[in-house]
């Protein structure tokens, strides 16, 4: 079970990272315009791909899941802020409210896989 969850999580992270490159316009509105939005989107996408690949490798799994944990915690405030926007970046208030708990699921999932 843990192995299956690990593979699924690694693949999800890789795919999410790839989307940063294919559709960066989805992510740029999450960041203030005075920051280098495109750079943040591409760098975070690359990091997601790297930690996803690491998660799939038993040798680097601990590093990968720790990286995912840090990423998910780092981006948690963006999802919280999105709930309080007049027009959430993610689409609607309903979707923003549904998305936020998933951030905690991802944090717990990374923690679960990272435990030895």
PDB file of C-alpha atoms in Angstrom:
ATOM      1  CA  UNK A   1       0.000   0.000   0.000  1.00  0.00           C
ATOM      2  CA  UNK A   2       2.736   2.473   0.972  1.00  0.00           C
ATOM      3  CA  UNK A   3       4.672   1.646  -2.211  1.00  0.00           C
ATOM      4  CA  UNK A   4       1.604   2.310  -4.370  1.00  0.00           C
ATOM      5  CA  UNK A   5       0.905   5.614  -2.595  1.00  0.00           C
ATOM      6  CA  UNK A   6       4.550   6.590  -3.067  1.00  0.00           C
ATOM      7  CA  UNK A   7       4.474   5.893  -6.816  1.00  0.00           C
ATOM      8  CA  UNK A   8       1.181   7.753  -7.253  1.00  0.00           C
ATOM      9  CA  UNK A   9       2.517  10.744  -5.315  1.00  0.00           C
ATOM     10  CA  UNK A  10       5.748  10.859  -7.295  1.00  0.00           C
ATOM     11  CA  UNK A  11       3.855  10.750 -10.580  1.00  0.00           C
ATOM     12  CA  UNK A  12       1.427  13.458  -9.414  1.00  0.00           C
ATOM     13  CA  UNK A  13       4.347  15.724  -8.539  1.00  0.00           C
ATOM     14  CA  UNK A  14       6.065  15.127 -11.877  1.00  0.00           C
ATOM     15  CA  UNK A  15       2.872  15.820 -13.821  1.00  0.00           C
ATOM     16  CA  UNK A  16       2.137  18.932 -11.754  1.00  0.00           C
ATOM     17  CA  UNK A  17       5.664  20.174 -12.460  1.00  0.00           C
ATOM     18  CA  UNK A  18       5.252  19.589 -16.192  1.00  0.00           C
ATOM     19  CA  UNK A  19       2.025  21.629 -16.179  1.00  0.00           C
ATOM     20  CA  UNK A  20       4.049  24.599 -14.853  1.00  0.00           C
ATOM     21  CA  UNK A  21       5.900  24.576 -18.184  1.00  0.00           C
ATOM     22  CA  UNK A  22       2.935  23.797 -20.424  1.00  0.00           C
ATOM     23  CA  UNK A  23       0.489  26.267 -18.862  1.00  0.00           C
ATOM     24  CA  UNK A  24       2.420  28.777 -16.729  1.00  0.00           C
ATOM     25  CA  UNK A  25      -0.468  31.249 -16.978  1.00  0.00           C
ATOM     26  CA  UNK A  26      -2.396  29.056 -14.524  1.00  0.00           C
ATOM     27  CA  UNK A  27       0.147  29.740 -11.779  1.00  0.00           C
ATOM     28  CA  UNK A  28       1.427  33.285 -12.344  1.00  0.00           C
ATOM     29  CA  UNK A  29      -1.641  35.028 -10.839  1.00  0.00           C
ATOM     30  CA  UNK A  30      -0.937  33.343  -7.492  1.00  0.00           C
ATOM     31  CA  UNK A  31       2.150  35.540  -7.076  1.00  0.00           C
ATOM     32  CA  UNK A  32       2.285  39.308  -6.569  1.00  0.00           C
ATOM     33  CA  UNK A  33       3.105  41.185  -9.779  1.00  0.00           C
ATOM     34  CA  UNK A  34       6.144  42.834  -8.172  1.00  0.00           C
ATOM     35  CA  UNK A  35       7.824  39.398  -8.008  1.00  0.00           C
ATOM     36  CA  UNK A  36       9.311  37.559 -10.995  1.00  0.00           C
ATOM     37  CA  UNK A  37       6.161  35.495 -11.544  1.00  0.00           C
ATOM     38  CA  UNK A  38       7.369  33.480 -14.526  1.00  0.00           C
ATOM     39  CA  UNK A  39      10.661  32.609 -12.855  1.00  0.00           C
ATOM     40  CA  UNK A  40       8.851  31.433  -9.721  1.00  0.00           C
ATOM     41  CA  UNK A  41       6.462  29.302 -11.788  1.00  0.00           C
ATOM     42  CA  UNK A  42       9.239  27.651 -13.814  1.00  0.00           C
ATOM     43  CA  UNK A  43      11.533  27.113 -10.830  1.00  0.00           C
ATOM     44  CA  UNK A  44       8.748  25.635  -8.716  1.00  0.00           C
ATOM     45  CA  UNK A  45       7.753  23.409 -11.655  1.00  0.00           C
ATOM     46  CA  UNK A  46      11.327  22.177 -11.990  1.00  0.00           C
ATOM     47  CA  UNK A  47      11.513  21.539  -8.247  1.00  0.00           C
ATOM     48  CA  UNK A  48       8.238  19.566  -8.389  1.00  0.00           C
ATOM     49  CA  UNK A  49       9.631  17.404 -11.189  1.00  0.00           C
ATOM     50  CA  UNK A  50      12.883  16.806  -9.291  1.00  0.00           C
ATOM     51  CA  UNK A  51      11.220  15.907  -5.986  1.00  0.00           C
ATOM     52  CA  UNK A  52       8.713  13.727  -7.843  1.00  0.00           C
ATOM     53  CA  UNK A  53      11.530  11.782  -9.498  1.00  0.00           C
ATOM     54  CA  UNK A  54      13.361  11.534  -6.172  1.00  0.00           C
ATOM     55  CA  UNK A  55      10.202  10.182  -4.537  1.00  0.00           C
ATOM     56  CA  UNK A  56      10.172   7.323  -7.055  1.00  0.00           C
ATOM     57  CA  UNK A  57      13.748   6.344  -6.197  1.00  0.00           C
ATOM     58  CA  UNK A  58      14.219   4.441  -2.923  1.00  0.00           C
ATOM     59  CA  UNK A  59      17.694   5.949  -2.603  1.00  0.00           C
ATOM     60  CA  UNK A  60      16.422   9.564  -2.800  1.00  0.00           C
ATOM     61  CA  UNK A  61      12.877   9.102  -1.489  1.00  0.00           C
ATOM     62  CA  UNK A  62      13.570  10.746   1.859  1.00  0.00           C
ATOM     63  CA  UNK A  63      14.989  13.829   0.116  1.00  0.00           C
ATOM     64  CA  UNK A  64      12.091  13.914  -2.359  1.00  0.00           C
ATOM     65  CA  UNK A  65       9.330  13.644   0.207  1.00  0.00           C
ATOM     66  CA  UNK A  66      11.009  16.192   2.463  1.00  0.00           C
ATOM     67  CA  UNK A  67      11.170  18.516  -0.553  1.00  0.00           C
ATOM     68  CA  UNK A  68       7.479  17.976  -1.255  1.00  0.00           C
ATOM     69  CA  UNK A  69       6.652  18.641   2.381  1.00  0.00           C
ATOM     70  CA  UNK A  70       8.572  21.935   2.276  1.00  0.00           C
ATOM     71  CA  UNK A  71       6.953  22.931  -1.039  1.00  0.00           C
ATOM     72  CA  UNK A  72       3.445  22.195   0.197  1.00  0.00           C
ATOM     73  CA  UNK A  73       4.001  24.173   3.402  1.00  0.00           C
ATOM     74  CA  UNK A  74       5.602  27.033   1.449  1.00  0.00           C
ATOM     75  CA  UNK A  75       2.657  27.301  -0.944  1.00  0.00           C
ATOM     76  CA  UNK A  76      -0.017  26.838   1.736  1.00  0.00           C
ATOM     77  CA  UNK A  77      -0.367  30.621   2.316  1.00  0.00           C
ATOM     78  CA  UNK A  78      -1.052  31.145  -1.402  1.00  0.00           C
ATOM     79  CA  UNK A  79      -4.037  28.807  -1.204  1.00  0.00           C
ATOM     80  CA  UNK A  80      -5.281  30.452   1.977  1.00  0.00           C
ATOM     81  CA  UNK A  81      -4.997  33.916   0.400  1.00  0.00           C
ATOM     82  CA  UNK A  82      -6.839  32.668  -2.681  1.00  0.00           C
ATOM     83  CA  UNK A  83      -9.916  31.840  -0.600  1.00  0.00           C
ATOM     84  CA  UNK A  84     -10.202  35.463   0.486  1.00  0.00           C
ATOM     85  CA  UNK A  85      -9.811  37.048  -2.963  1.00  0.00           C
ATOM     86  CA  UNK A  86     -12.854  38.561  -4.623  1.00  0.00           C
ATOM     87  CA  UNK A  87     -12.144  36.298  -7.605  1.00  0.00           C
ATOM     88  CA  UNK A  88      -9.946  33.336  -6.621  1.00  0.00           C
ATOM     89  CA  UNK A  89      -7.140  32.481  -9.012  1.00  0.00           C
ATOM     90  CA  UNK A  90      -8.138  28.832  -8.945  1.00  0.00           C
ATOM     91  CA  UNK A  91     -11.580  29.662 -10.371  1.00  0.00           C
ATOM     92  CA  UNK A  92     -14.334  30.032  -7.826  1.00  0.00           C
ATOM     93  CA  UNK A  93     -14.689  30.257  -4.077  1.00  0.00           C
ATOM     94  CA  UNK A  94     -16.088  26.735  -4.054  1.00  0.00           C
ATOM     95  CA  UNK A  95     -13.038  25.344  -5.866  1.00  0.00           C
ATOM     96  CA  UNK A  96     -10.677  27.397  -3.663  1.00  0.00           C
ATOM     97  CA  UNK A  97     -12.377  26.016  -0.555  1.00  0.00           C
ATOM     98  CA  UNK A  98     -12.162  22.465  -1.885  1.00  0.00           C
ATOM     99  CA  UNK A  99      -8.513  22.899  -2.950  1.00  0.00           C
ATOM    100  CA  UNK A 100      -7.231  24.119   0.429  1.00  0.00           C
ATOM    101  CA  UNK A 101      -7.843  20.862   2.352  1.00  0.00           C
ATOM    102  CA  UNK A 102      -5.969  19.002  -0.396  1.00  0.00           C
ATOM    103  CA  UNK A 103      -2.881  21.002   0.522  1.00  0.00           C
ATOM    104  CA  UNK A 104      -3.075  19.436   3.988  1.00  0.00           C
ATOM    105  CA  UNK A 105      -3.627  16.006   2.427  1.00  0.00           C
ATOM    106  CA  UNK A 106      -0.459  16.479   0.348  1.00  0.00           C
ATOM    107  CA  UNK A 107       1.470  17.573   3.449  1.00  0.00           C
ATOM    108  CA  UNK A 108       0.269  14.516   5.397  1.00  0.00           C
ATOM    109  CA  UNK A 109       0.934  12.245   2.402  1.00  0.00           C
ATOM    110  CA  UNK A 110       4.532  13.465   2.104  1.00  0.00           C
ATOM    111  CA  UNK A 111       5.003  13.044   5.856  1.00  0.00           C
ATOM    112  CA  UNK A 112       3.571   9.497   5.738  1.00  0.00           C
ATOM    113  CA  UNK A 113       5.895   8.451   2.912  1.00  0.00           C
ATOM    114  CA  UNK A 114       8.881  10.147   4.526  1.00  0.00           C
ATOM    115  CA  UNK A 115       8.453   8.217   7.793  1.00  0.00           C
ATOM    116  CA  UNK A 116      10.723   5.212   7.961  1.00  0.00           C
TER     117      UNK A 116
END
